């Protein structure tokens, strides 16, 4: 066996090289089997929804289905907008200004999924409990959201997510 | 292998080529079993039999079930109403899951009481905890398949636990779902895995039994066998006893299957899944309640998830937390008291897991969670040092033949076979 100066043999090199190739090859084969679990092309193709906000009168809220999840569209009253804007950001668990959360202040668009463990918060119907800050209340583990959908009290770590959306006409939004 | 002499020529022909008969003779007939096992030792083989019941009924149900969001609920209702004896097979399967956990929890607490996790049975214990984890995953995914409201929202809440992982949490959850919410791809993969995991359980059970047969069963005295007079052959003595236990079990099981088939379920799961409406009270199946209580006891999302997994994780290192050389709680006066405290704590957590997380229930859940970890992480190591065990009998036969002859002897001087 041909030995190099530090005692390593050519066979050691073969062992290391084979093991390395085995690991790299294994990882390459593993990836398709992991990635197949990610959303498929047809699932991704359904990833945008269009909605006409003209029908949502002031004080009213509508729930739209987007990517299998509810999206809350709420036409806020002037009092609600003022309330959301007047909050001291320092006091929020997840500080974010109301102006950064709505393209047009009167029309609030949010993913209606509690950021704790994924329940749908109550507050879309006039008869629903809306929590201590007049926004939404999650009945599963007691998270309160304000009129901007920001977390104020309870176990949820983050504000209700604002989905990506654009106005494709004066009143129609495309979510996603 | 010097097996027994078989007289049947067919058996001899097979035995010569495939030594299954000598294997069965060795592991079932000769297998020396402590002669003092009490009825708490029935639950291991009973769990194996419930596993077989679950496999048989599950394979039959799979012949009639449709794993698609539009048809799953209806196909389960068809099983209940139209398939011949479908109602019976489904009720055996759904209640069988509950009874599987009852049997396994008793089996685990028996091991905790009699110190069955101690040397040389650490790997036997760890394989058992692996089986428990596989059972929990299987039960969770099975509960999703009927695609009722509890199925859907249970799946949503439990998969969302993984979003607590820092950095890659959302990526993991999307990977689990195969979409942006629990949906058809989720149902399909859960069905596939629900069919697979029980067979993995069978594999780990085989390893569990191999590890068991290495040193044999522990026993109520927690001392090693000192010779032939301490043991009896497994067959017929314990095969008969296990059969008797199975009969008693089936009386209780049948009572629930035939007269209270929905007692352990939730009415909400007879409402088809609706991704837009969350039920007012999401409660997991009863066998997950203590872990759910621990999850909710901690106000931080990530720490709550960590505590919940740690409550099982701590069982993996139990053999190294409890260093007392005495196995059986019968000879550990202080440990025995705290065993019952732990059992009461687990019952309390089960109760609290079903309650709304508010007011006094949150406080109690925090105390219960704190005690659970205190018991394993601080109390057991401390007891190993400070507790004075009672004298152990010299052998299993001695307390019967010569009760006065009990002499203190170290219990776990395990004779590791070469």
Coordinates of C-alpha atoms in Angstrom, one line a residue:
Chain A
X1 CA 0.0 0.0 0.0
X2 CA 1.4 3.3 -1.0
X3 CA 1.7 5.6 2.0
X4 CA 2.0 9.3 2.0
X5 CA 4.2 11.1 4.5
X6 CA 1.5 11.5 7.2
X7 CA 0.4 7.9 7.2
X8 CA -2.7 8.2 5.0
X9 CA -3.0 5.7 2.3
X10 CA -4.5 5.8 -1.2
X11 CA -7.3 3.6 0.1
X12 CA -8.2 6.2 2.7
X13 CA -8.6 8.6 -0.1
X14 CA -11.0 6.2 -1.9
X15 CA -13.0 5.8 1.3
X16 CA -13.4 9.5 1.8
X17 CA -14.2 10.2 -1.9
X18 CA -16.7 7.4 -2.0
X19 CA -18.5 8.5 1.2
X20 CA -18.6 12.1 -0.1
X21 CA -20.0 11.0 -3.4
X22 CA -22.6 8.9 -1.6
X23 CA -23.7 11.8 0.6
X24 CA -23.9 14.3 -2.3
X25 CA -25.8 11.7 -4.4
X26 CA -28.1 10.9 -1.6
X27 CA -28.9 14.6 -1.0
X28 CA -29.6 15.1 -4.7
X29 CA -32.0 12.1 -4.8
X30 CA -33.6 13.2 -1.5
X31 CA -34.5 16.6 -2.8
X32 CA -37.2 15.6 -5.3
X33 CA -38.8 13.5 -2.6
X34 CA -38.9 16.4 -0.2
X35 CA -39.9 19.0 -2.8
X36 CA -42.8 17.0 -4.1
X37 CA -44.5 17.9 -0.8
X38 CA -44.5 21.6 -1.6
X39 CA -47.4 23.2 -3.4
X40 CA -47.9 21.7 -6.9
X41 CA -48.2 23.8 -10.1
X42 CA -52.0 23.7 -10.2
X43 CA -52.1 24.7 -6.5
X44 CA -49.9 27.7 -7.3
X45 CA -52.0 28.5 -10.4
X46 CA -54.9 29.2 -8.1
X47 CA -52.9 31.6 -6.1
X48 CA -54.7 34.8 -7.0
X49 CA -58.3 36.0 -6.5
X50 CA -60.1 39.0 -7.8
X51 CA -62.8 40.8 -5.7
X52 CA -64.9 43.9 -6.3
X53 CA -65.0 46.0 -3.2
X54 CA -67.8 48.2 -4.5
X55 CA -70.4 46.0 -2.9
X56 CA -68.9 46.4 0.6
X57 CA -70.7 49.3 2.3
X58 CA -69.3 51.2 5.1
X59 CA -69.2 49.3 8.4
X60 CA -69.7 46.0 6.4
X61 CA -67.2 43.1 6.2
X62 CA -66.9 40.3 3.6
X63 CA -64.9 37.1 3.7
X64 CA -63.2 36.0 0.4
X65 CA -61.5 32.7 -0.1
X66 CA -57.9 33.0 -1.3
X67 CA -55.5 30.0 -1.5
X68 CA -57.9 28.0 0.7
X69 CA -57.7 30.6 3.4
X70 CA -60.3 33.3 4.4
X71 CA -59.4 36.9 3.5
X72 CA -61.2 39.6 5.5
X73 CA -62.3 42.7 3.5
X74 CA -63.7 45.3 5.9
X75 CA -65.0 48.8 5.0
X76 CA -64.0 50.7 8.1
X77 CA -65.9 53.6 9.5
X78 CA -64.2 56.9 10.1
X79 CA -64.2 56.3 13.8
X80 CA -62.5 52.9 13.3
X81 CA -59.8 54.4 11.1
X82 CA -59.2 57.2 13.6
X83 CA -59.0 54.7 16.4
X84 CA -56.5 52.6 14.5
X85 CA -54.3 55.6 13.6
X86 CA -54.3 57.1 17.1
X87 CA -52.5 54.1 18.8
X88 CA -49.1 54.6 20.4
X89 CA -47.0 52.2 18.4
X90 CA -44.6 51.6 21.3
X91 CA -47.4 49.9 23.2
X92 CA -48.0 47.3 20.5
X93 CA -46.6 43.7 20.6
X94 CA -45.9 43.9 16.8
X95 CA -45.6 47.6 16.1
X96 CA -46.9 48.7 12.7
X97 CA -48.6 51.9 11.6
X98 CA -52.1 51.7 10.4
X99 CA -51.2 53.6 7.3
X100 CA -48.8 50.8 6.3
X101 CA -51.5 48.2 6.6
X102 CA -54.1 49.5 4.2
X103 CA -53.7 50.7 0.6
X104 CA -56.8 52.9 1.0
X105 CA -57.6 53.6 4.7
X106 CA -61.3 52.8 4.4
X107 CA -60.8 49.3 2.9
X108 CA -58.8 47.0 5.1
X109 CA -57.8 43.7 3.6
X110 CA -56.4 41.0 5.9
X111 CA -55.7 37.2 5.9
X112 CA -58.3 36.0 8.3
X113 CA -56.0 33.4 10.0
X114 CA -55.0 33.9 13.6
X115 CA -51.2 34.1 13.8
X116 CA -51.2 31.9 16.8
X117 CA -52.3 28.5 15.6
X118 CA -54.4 29.2 12.5
X119 CA -58.0 29.5 13.6
X120 CA -60.4 32.0 11.9
X121 CA -61.0 34.9 14.3
X122 CA -64.6 36.1 14.9
X123 CA -65.6 39.7 14.0
X124 CA -66.8 39.6 10.4
X125 CA -70.5 39.5 11.3
X126 CA -72.1 42.3 13.2
X127 CA -73.2 39.8 15.9
X128 CA -69.8 38.4 16.4
X129 CA -67.6 39.2 19.4
X130 CA -64.9 41.7 18.2
X131 CA -62.6 41.6 21.2
X132 CA -61.7 44.5 23.5
X133 CA -60.3 46.7 20.7
X134 CA -63.3 46.4 18.3
X135 CA -61.5 44.4 15.6
X136 CA -61.4 40.6 15.7
X137 CA -61.4 38.0 18.5
X138 CA -60.0 34.5 18.1
X139 CA -62.1 32.0 20.2
X140 CA -59.5 29.2 20.1
X141 CA -56.9 30.7 22.5
X142 CA -58.2 34.2 23.2
X143 CA -56.3 36.6 20.9
X144 CA -57.7 40.2 20.5
X145 CA -57.0 42.2 17.3
X146 CA -57.7 45.9 16.9
X147 CA -59.5 47.7 14.0
X148 CA -56.3 47.5 12.0
X149 CA -55.9 43.8 12.6
X150 CA -53.0 44.2 14.9
X151 CA -52.5 41.9 17.9
X152 CA -53.2 43.6 21.2
X153 CA -53.7 40.9 23.7
X154 CA -53.4 37.1 23.8
X155 CA -51.0 34.4 22.7
X156 CA -50.7 35.3 19.0
X157 CA -47.2 36.7 18.2
X158 CA -48.0 38.8 15.2
X159 CA -50.6 41.1 13.5
X160 CA -53.1 39.6 11.1
X161 CA -51.2 39.3 7.8
X162 CA -51.8 41.8 5.0
X163 CA -51.9 39.8 1.8
X164 CA -50.3 41.2 -1.3
X165 CA -53.0 42.9 -3.3
X166 CA -53.4 45.6 -5.9
X167 CA -56.3 47.7 -7.3
X168 CA -56.7 46.6 -10.9
X169 CA -59.5 49.1 -11.4
X170 CA -61.1 51.7 -9.2
X171 CA -62.9 49.2 -7.0
X172 CA -61.6 45.7 -8.0
X173 CA -58.6 44.2 -6.1
X174 CA -56.5 41.3 -7.1
X175 CA -55.3 39.4 -4.1
X176 CA -52.1 37.4 -4.5
Chain B
X1 CA -29.3 -24.5 17.0
X2 CA -30.0 -27.5 19.3
X3 CA -33.8 -27.1 19.1
X4 CA -36.4 -29.5 20.4
X5 CA -37.1 -32.8 18.6
X6 CA -40.2 -32.5 16.5
X7 CA -41.9 -35.8 15.5
X8 CA -43.9 -34.5 12.6
X9 CA -41.8 -35.1 9.4
X10 CA -43.2 -32.0 7.6
X11 CA -42.2 -29.9 10.6
X12 CA -38.8 -31.5 10.6
X13 CA -38.3 -30.9 6.9
X14 CA -39.2 -27.2 7.3
X15 CA -37.3 -26.8 10.5
X16 CA -34.1 -28.1 8.9
X17 CA -34.4 -25.4 6.2
X18 CA -36.1 -22.6 8.1
X19 CA -35.8 -22.9 11.9
X20 CA -39.1 -21.2 12.7
X21 CA -40.4 -24.0 14.9
X22 CA -37.4 -24.0 17.2
X23 CA -37.6 -20.2 17.3
X24 CA -41.2 -20.2 18.4
X25 CA -40.5 -23.0 20.9
X26 CA -37.6 -21.0 22.3
X27 CA -39.3 -17.6 22.5
X28 CA -42.8 -18.7 23.5
X29 CA -42.6 -22.0 25.2
X30 CA -39.3 -22.2 27.0
X31 CA -39.0 -18.4 27.4
X32 CA -38.4 -18.1 31.2
X33 CA -40.8 -15.6 32.7
X34 CA -40.8 -14.4 36.3
X35 CA -43.4 -16.4 38.2
X36 CA -44.6 -13.4 40.2
X37 CA -46.0 -11.2 37.4
X38 CA -49.2 -9.5 38.4
X39 CA -52.1 -8.4 36.1
X40 CA -50.3 -5.1 35.3
X41 CA -48.0 -7.2 33.1
X42 CA -51.0 -8.1 30.8
X43 CA -51.0 -4.8 29.1
X44 CA -47.9 -5.3 26.9
X45 CA -49.3 -8.2 25.0
X46 CA -52.7 -6.6 25.1
X47 CA -51.4 -3.6 23.3
X48 CA -50.0 -5.9 20.6
X49 CA -53.4 -7.5 20.2
X50 CA -55.1 -4.0 19.9
X51 CA -52.5 -3.1 17.3
X52 CA -53.6 -6.2 15.3
X53 CA -57.3 -5.2 15.7
X54 CA -56.5 -1.7 14.4
X55 CA -54.5 -3.0 11.4
X56 CA -57.3 -5.4 10.4
X57 CA -60.1 -2.9 10.7
X58 CA -58.0 -0.1 9.2
X59 CA -57.2 -2.1 6.1
X60 CA -60.9 -2.9 5.6
X61 CA -61.9 0.7 6.1
X62 CA -59.3 1.7 3.5
X63 CA -61.2 -0.4 0.9
X64 CA -64.3 1.9 1.3
X65 CA -62.8 5.3 2.1
X66 CA -62.1 8.1 -0.5
X67 CA -59.3 10.5 0.4
X68 CA -60.6 13.6 -1.3
X69 CA -61.9 16.8 0.3
X70 CA -65.1 16.5 -1.7
X71 CA -65.8 12.8 -1.0
X72 CA -64.0 11.9 2.3
X73 CA -66.9 13.0 4.6
X74 CA -69.5 11.3 2.4
X75 CA -67.5 8.1 2.1
X76 CA -67.2 7.8 5.9
X77 CA -71.0 8.3 6.1
X78 CA -71.4 5.7 3.4
X79 CA -69.3 3.3 5.5
X80 CA -71.6 4.0 8.5
X81 CA -74.9 3.6 6.6
X82 CA -74.5 1.5 3.5
X83 CA -71.4 -0.7 3.7
X84 CA -72.3 -4.1 5.3
X85 CA -71.2 -3.9 9.0
X86 CA -69.3 -0.7 8.1
X87 CA -70.7 0.9 11.2
X88 CA -69.2 -1.9 13.3
X89 CA -65.8 -1.9 11.7
X90 CA -65.5 1.9 11.9
X91 CA -66.6 2.1 15.5
X92 CA -64.1 -0.7 16.4
X93 CA -61.4 1.3 14.6
X94 CA -62.3 4.7 16.1
X95 CA -62.8 3.4 19.6
X96 CA -59.9 1.1 19.2
X97 CA -57.6 4.1 19.0
X98 CA -58.9 5.3 22.4
X99 CA -58.5 1.9 23.9
X100 CA -55.0 1.5 22.4
X101 CA -54.0 4.6 24.3
X102 CA -55.7 3.5 27.5
X103 CA -53.8 0.2 27.3
X104 CA -50.5 1.8 26.4
X105 CA -50.8 4.5 29.1
X106 CA -51.4 1.8 31.7
X107 CA -48.4 -0.1 30.3
X108 CA -46.2 3.0 30.6
X109 CA -47.3 3.7 34.2
X110 CA -46.7 0.1 35.1
X111 CA -43.1 0.6 33.8
X112 CA -42.8 3.8 35.8
X113 CA -44.0 2.2 39.0
X114 CA -41.8 -1.0 38.8
X115 CA -38.8 0.7 37.4
X116 CA -38.9 -1.3 34.2
X117 CA -36.8 1.4 32.4
X118 CA -33.7 0.7 34.5
X119 CA -30.6 -1.1 33.5
X120 CA -30.4 -3.4 31.5
X121 CA -33.7 -2.4 29.9
X122 CA -33.0 1.2 28.9
X123 CA -33.3 0.5 25.1
X124 CA -36.4 -1.5 25.7
X125 CA -37.9 1.6 27.3
X126 CA -36.7 4.0 24.6
X127 CA -38.1 1.8 21.9
X128 CA -41.4 2.0 23.8
X129 CA -41.3 5.8 23.8
X130 CA -40.7 5.6 20.0
X131 CA -43.8 3.5 19.6
X132 CA -45.7 6.0 21.6
X133 CA -44.6 8.9 19.3
X134 CA -45.5 6.8 16.2
X135 CA -48.9 6.0 17.8
X136 CA -49.6 9.7 18.4
X137 CA -48.7 10.7 14.8
X138 CA -50.8 7.9 13.5
X139 CA -53.8 8.7 15.7
X140 CA -53.6 12.4 14.8
X141 CA -53.5 11.7 11.0
X142 CA -56.3 9.1 11.3
X143 CA -58.5 11.6 13.0
X144 CA -58.1 14.0 10.1
X145 CA -59.4 11.5 7.5
X146 CA -63.2 11.8 8.2
X147 CA -62.8 15.5 7.2
X148 CA -65.2 16.8 9.7
X149 CA -64.8 20.2 11.5
X150 CA -62.6 18.8 14.3
X151 CA -60.5 16.9 11.7
X152 CA -59.9 20.1 9.7
X153 CA -59.3 22.4 12.6
X154 CA -57.3 19.9 14.6
X155 CA -55.0 19.4 11.6
X156 CA -54.8 23.2 11.2
X157 CA -53.8 23.9 14.8
X158 CA -51.4 21.0 15.1
X159 CA -49.6 21.7 11.8
X160 CA -49.4 25.3 12.8
X161 CA -47.3 24.3 15.8
X162 CA -44.4 23.9 13.4
X163 CA -44.7 27.6 12.4
X164 CA -43.2 28.3 15.8
X165 CA -39.8 27.0 14.5
X166 CA -37.7 30.2 14.1
X167 CA -36.7 31.2 10.6
X168 CA -38.0 28.1 8.6
X169 CA -41.3 27.6 10.4
X170 CA -43.6 28.9 7.6
X171 CA -41.6 26.9 5.0
X172 CA -42.1 23.7 7.1
X173 CA -45.8 24.3 7.4
X174 CA -46.3 24.9 3.6
X175 CA -44.3 21.7 3.0
X176 CA -46.5 19.8 5.4
X177 CA -49.7 21.2 3.8
X178 CA -48.6 21.0 0.2
X179 CA -50.5 24.3 -0.2
X180 CA -51.3 27.5 1.6
X181 CA -53.8 25.9 4.0
X182 CA -54.9 22.4 5.1
X183 CA -56.5 21.1 1.9
X184 CA -56.7 18.2 -0.5
X185 CA -52.9 17.6 -0.8
X186 CA -52.8 17.5 3.0
X187 CA -55.6 15.0 3.3
X188 CA -53.9 12.8 0.6
X189 CA -50.5 12.7 2.3
X190 CA -52.1 12.1 5.7
X191 CA -54.0 9.1 4.3
X192 CA -50.8 7.7 2.8
X193 CA -48.8 8.1 6.1
X194 CA -51.7 6.9 8.2
X195 CA -51.5 3.6 6.3
X196 CA -47.7 3.5 6.5
X197 CA -47.0 4.3 10.2
X198 CA -48.8 1.3 11.8
X199 CA -46.4 -1.0 9.9
X200 CA -43.5 1.1 11.2
X201 CA -45.0 0.5 14.7
X202 CA -45.1 -3.2 14.0
X203 CA -41.4 -3.0 13.1
X204 CA -40.5 -1.1 16.3
X205 CA -42.7 -3.6 18.3
X206 CA -40.5 -6.4 16.9
X207 CA -37.4 -4.6 18.2
X208 CA -39.2 -3.9 21.5
X209 CA -39.9 -7.6 21.9
X210 CA -36.3 -8.6 20.9
X211 CA -35.0 -6.2 23.5
X212 CA -37.5 -7.6 26.0
X213 CA -36.4 -11.2 25.4
X214 CA -32.8 -10.3 26.0
X215 CA -33.2 -10.0 29.7
X216 CA -36.9 -11.1 30.1
X217 CA -39.7 -9.3 31.9
X218 CA -39.1 -7.1 34.9
X219 CA -41.3 -8.2 37.8
X220 CA -43.2 -6.6 40.8
X221 CA -40.2 -7.1 43.1
X222 CA -37.9 -5.6 40.6
X223 CA -35.1 -8.1 41.3
X224 CA -33.3 -10.3 38.9
X225 CA -34.1 -14.0 38.4
X226 CA -31.9 -16.1 40.7
X227 CA -32.4 -19.4 39.0
X228 CA -35.0 -21.8 37.6
X229 CA -37.1 -21.8 40.7
X230 CA -37.9 -18.1 40.1
X231 CA -39.4 -18.6 36.6
X232 CA -42.1 -20.5 34.7
X233 CA -42.4 -21.1 31.0
X234 CA -44.3 -18.4 29.1
X235 CA -46.5 -21.0 27.5
X236 CA -48.9 -22.1 28.8
X237 CA -48.9 -20.1 32.0
X238 CA -48.8 -16.6 30.6
X239 CA -50.5 -17.3 27.2
X240 CA -53.5 -18.4 29.3
X241 CA -53.3 -15.4 31.6
X242 CA -53.0 -13.0 28.6
X243 CA -56.0 -14.7 26.9
X244 CA -58.0 -14.2 30.1
X245 CA -56.9 -10.6 30.2
X246 CA -57.9 -10.2 26.5
X247 CA -61.4 -11.5 27.3
X248 CA -61.9 -9.0 30.1
X249 CA -60.6 -6.2 27.9
X250 CA -63.0 -7.2 25.1
X251 CA -65.9 -7.0 27.5
X252 CA -65.1 -3.3 28.2
X253 CA -64.2 -2.6 24.6
X254 CA -67.5 -4.2 23.3
X255 CA -69.5 -2.3 25.8
X256 CA -68.2 1.0 24.4
X257 CA -68.3 -0.1 20.7
X258 CA -71.9 -1.2 21.0
X259 CA -73.4 1.1 23.5
X260 CA -71.3 4.3 23.7
X261 CA -69.5 4.5 20.4
X262 CA -69.4 8.3 20.3
X263 CA -68.7 8.9 24.0
X264 CA -65.0 9.6 23.3
X265 CA -65.6 11.6 20.1
X266 CA -66.8 15.2 19.4
X267 CA -70.1 16.0 17.9
X268 CA -68.5 18.7 15.8
X269 CA -66.7 16.1 13.7
X270 CA -70.1 15.1 12.3
X271 CA -70.2 18.5 10.6
X272 CA -68.3 18.5 7.2
X273 CA -65.0 20.5 7.3
X274 CA -65.5 24.3 6.6
X275 CA -62.2 26.3 6.1
X276 CA -64.1 29.5 6.8
X277 CA -65.6 28.7 10.2
X278 CA -63.6 27.6 13.2
X279 CA -65.7 25.7 15.8
X280 CA -66.1 27.5 19.1
X281 CA -64.1 25.0 21.1
X282 CA -61.3 23.0 19.4
X283 CA -60.4 20.2 21.7
X284 CA -58.1 17.3 20.7
X285 CA -58.9 13.7 21.4
X286 CA -58.7 12.9 25.1
X287 CA -55.4 11.0 24.8
X288 CA -53.7 14.3 23.7
X289 CA -55.2 16.5 26.4
X290 CA -52.3 16.5 28.9
X291 CA -49.9 17.5 26.2
X292 CA -52.3 20.2 24.9
X293 CA -52.6 21.5 28.5
X294 CA -48.8 21.8 28.6
X295 CA -48.8 23.6 25.3
X296 CA -51.3 26.2 26.4
X297 CA -49.9 26.6 29.9
X298 CA -46.9 28.5 28.5
X299 CA -47.8 32.0 27.2
X300 CA -45.0 32.0 24.5
X301 CA -45.8 30.1 21.3
X302 CA -42.3 28.7 20.7
X303 CA -41.7 27.8 24.3
X304 CA -45.1 26.2 24.5
X305 CA -44.3 23.9 21.6
X306 CA -40.9 23.1 23.0
X307 CA -42.4 22.2 26.4
X308 CA -45.0 20.0 24.8
X309 CA -42.4 18.0 22.9
X310 CA -40.1 18.0 25.9
X311 CA -42.8 16.4 28.0
X312 CA -42.3 13.2 25.9
X313 CA -38.6 13.9 25.3
X314 CA -37.9 13.7 29.0
X315 CA -39.1 10.0 28.9
X316 CA -36.2 9.2 26.6
X317 CA -33.6 10.2 29.2
X318 CA -35.6 8.8 32.2
X319 CA -33.3 5.8 32.7
X320 CA -30.5 8.3 33.4
X321 CA -32.5 10.6 35.6
X322 CA -33.6 8.0 38.0
X323 CA -30.3 6.6 39.3
X324 CA -31.7 4.6 42.2
X325 CA -30.5 0.9 41.9
X326 CA -33.8 -0.3 43.3
X327 CA -36.3 -0.8 40.5
X328 CA -39.7 -1.5 42.2
X329 CA -41.6 1.2 43.9
X330 CA -42.6 -1.4 46.5
X331 CA -39.2 -0.9 48.1
X332 CA -39.0 2.8 47.6
X333 CA -41.3 4.5 50.2
X334 CA -40.8 8.1 49.0
X335 CA -40.7 7.4 45.3
X336 CA -44.0 5.5 45.6
X337 CA -45.8 8.5 47.0
X338 CA -44.5 10.7 44.2
X339 CA -45.5 8.1 41.6
X340 CA -49.1 8.6 42.6
X341 CA -48.6 12.4 42.7
X342 CA -47.3 12.2 39.1
X343 CA -50.3 10.1 38.1
X344 CA -52.7 12.6 39.7
X345 CA -50.8 15.4 37.9
X346 CA -51.3 13.7 34.5
X347 CA -55.0 13.2 35.2
X348 CA -55.2 16.9 36.2
X349 CA -53.5 18.0 33.0
X350 CA -55.9 15.8 31.0
X351 CA -58.8 17.5 32.7
X352 CA -57.3 21.0 32.1
X353 CA -56.6 20.3 28.5
X354 CA -60.3 20.1 27.8
X355 CA -61.1 23.4 29.6
X356 CA -61.0 26.8 28.1
X357 CA -57.6 28.5 28.7
X358 CA -58.8 31.2 31.1
X359 CA -58.9 32.1 34.8
X360 CA -58.1 29.4 37.3
X361 CA -57.5 26.7 34.6
X362 CA -54.5 28.6 33.3
X363 CA -53.0 28.8 36.8
X364 CA -53.6 25.1 37.5
X365 CA -52.2 24.1 34.1
X366 CA -49.0 26.0 34.9
X367 CA -48.7 24.4 38.3
X368 CA -49.4 21.0 36.7
X369 CA -46.8 21.6 34.0
X370 CA -44.2 22.8 36.5
X371 CA -44.7 19.7 38.6
X372 CA -44.5 17.3 35.6
X373 CA -41.0 18.6 34.8
X374 CA -40.0 19.0 38.4
X375 CA -40.8 15.3 39.0
X376 CA -38.6 14.1 36.2
X377 CA -35.8 16.6 36.1
X378 CA -35.3 17.4 39.8
X379 CA -37.2 15.0 42.1
X380 CA -36.1 11.7 40.5
X381 CA -32.3 12.5 40.5
X382 CA -32.6 13.8 44.1
X383 CA -34.5 10.7 45.3
X384 CA -31.8 8.5 43.8
X385 CA -29.4 10.1 46.3
X386 CA -31.4 10.8 49.4
X387 CA -34.0 8.0 49.6
X388 CA -33.3 4.9 51.7
X389 CA -34.9 1.9 50.1
X390 CA -36.4 -0.9 52.1
X391 CA -34.5 -4.2 52.2
X392 CA -35.0 -6.3 49.1
X393 CA -35.9 -10.0 49.2
X394 CA -33.0 -12.4 48.3
X395 CA -34.9 -13.9 45.4
X396 CA -38.4 -14.1 43.9
X397 CA -39.0 -17.4 45.6
X398 CA -37.8 -16.3 49.1
X399 CA -40.7 -14.0 50.0
X400 CA -43.0 -17.0 49.4
X401 CA -41.0 -19.8 50.9
X402 CA -39.2 -17.9 53.6
X403 CA -40.7 -14.5 54.3
X404 CA -38.3 -13.9 57.2
X405 CA -35.3 -14.5 55.1
X406 CA -35.4 -11.1 53.3
X407 CA -32.0 -9.5 53.3
X408 CA -30.9 -6.3 51.7
X409 CA -29.3 -7.0 48.4
X410 CA -28.5 -4.6 45.6
X411 CA -31.2 -5.0 43.0
X412 CA -29.6 -3.8 39.8
X413 CA -26.4 -5.9 39.9
X414 CA -27.5 -6.8 36.4
X415 CA -25.6 -9.8 35.1
X416 CA -24.9 -8.6 31.6
X417 CA -24.7 -11.8 29.6
X418 CA -21.4 -12.1 27.6

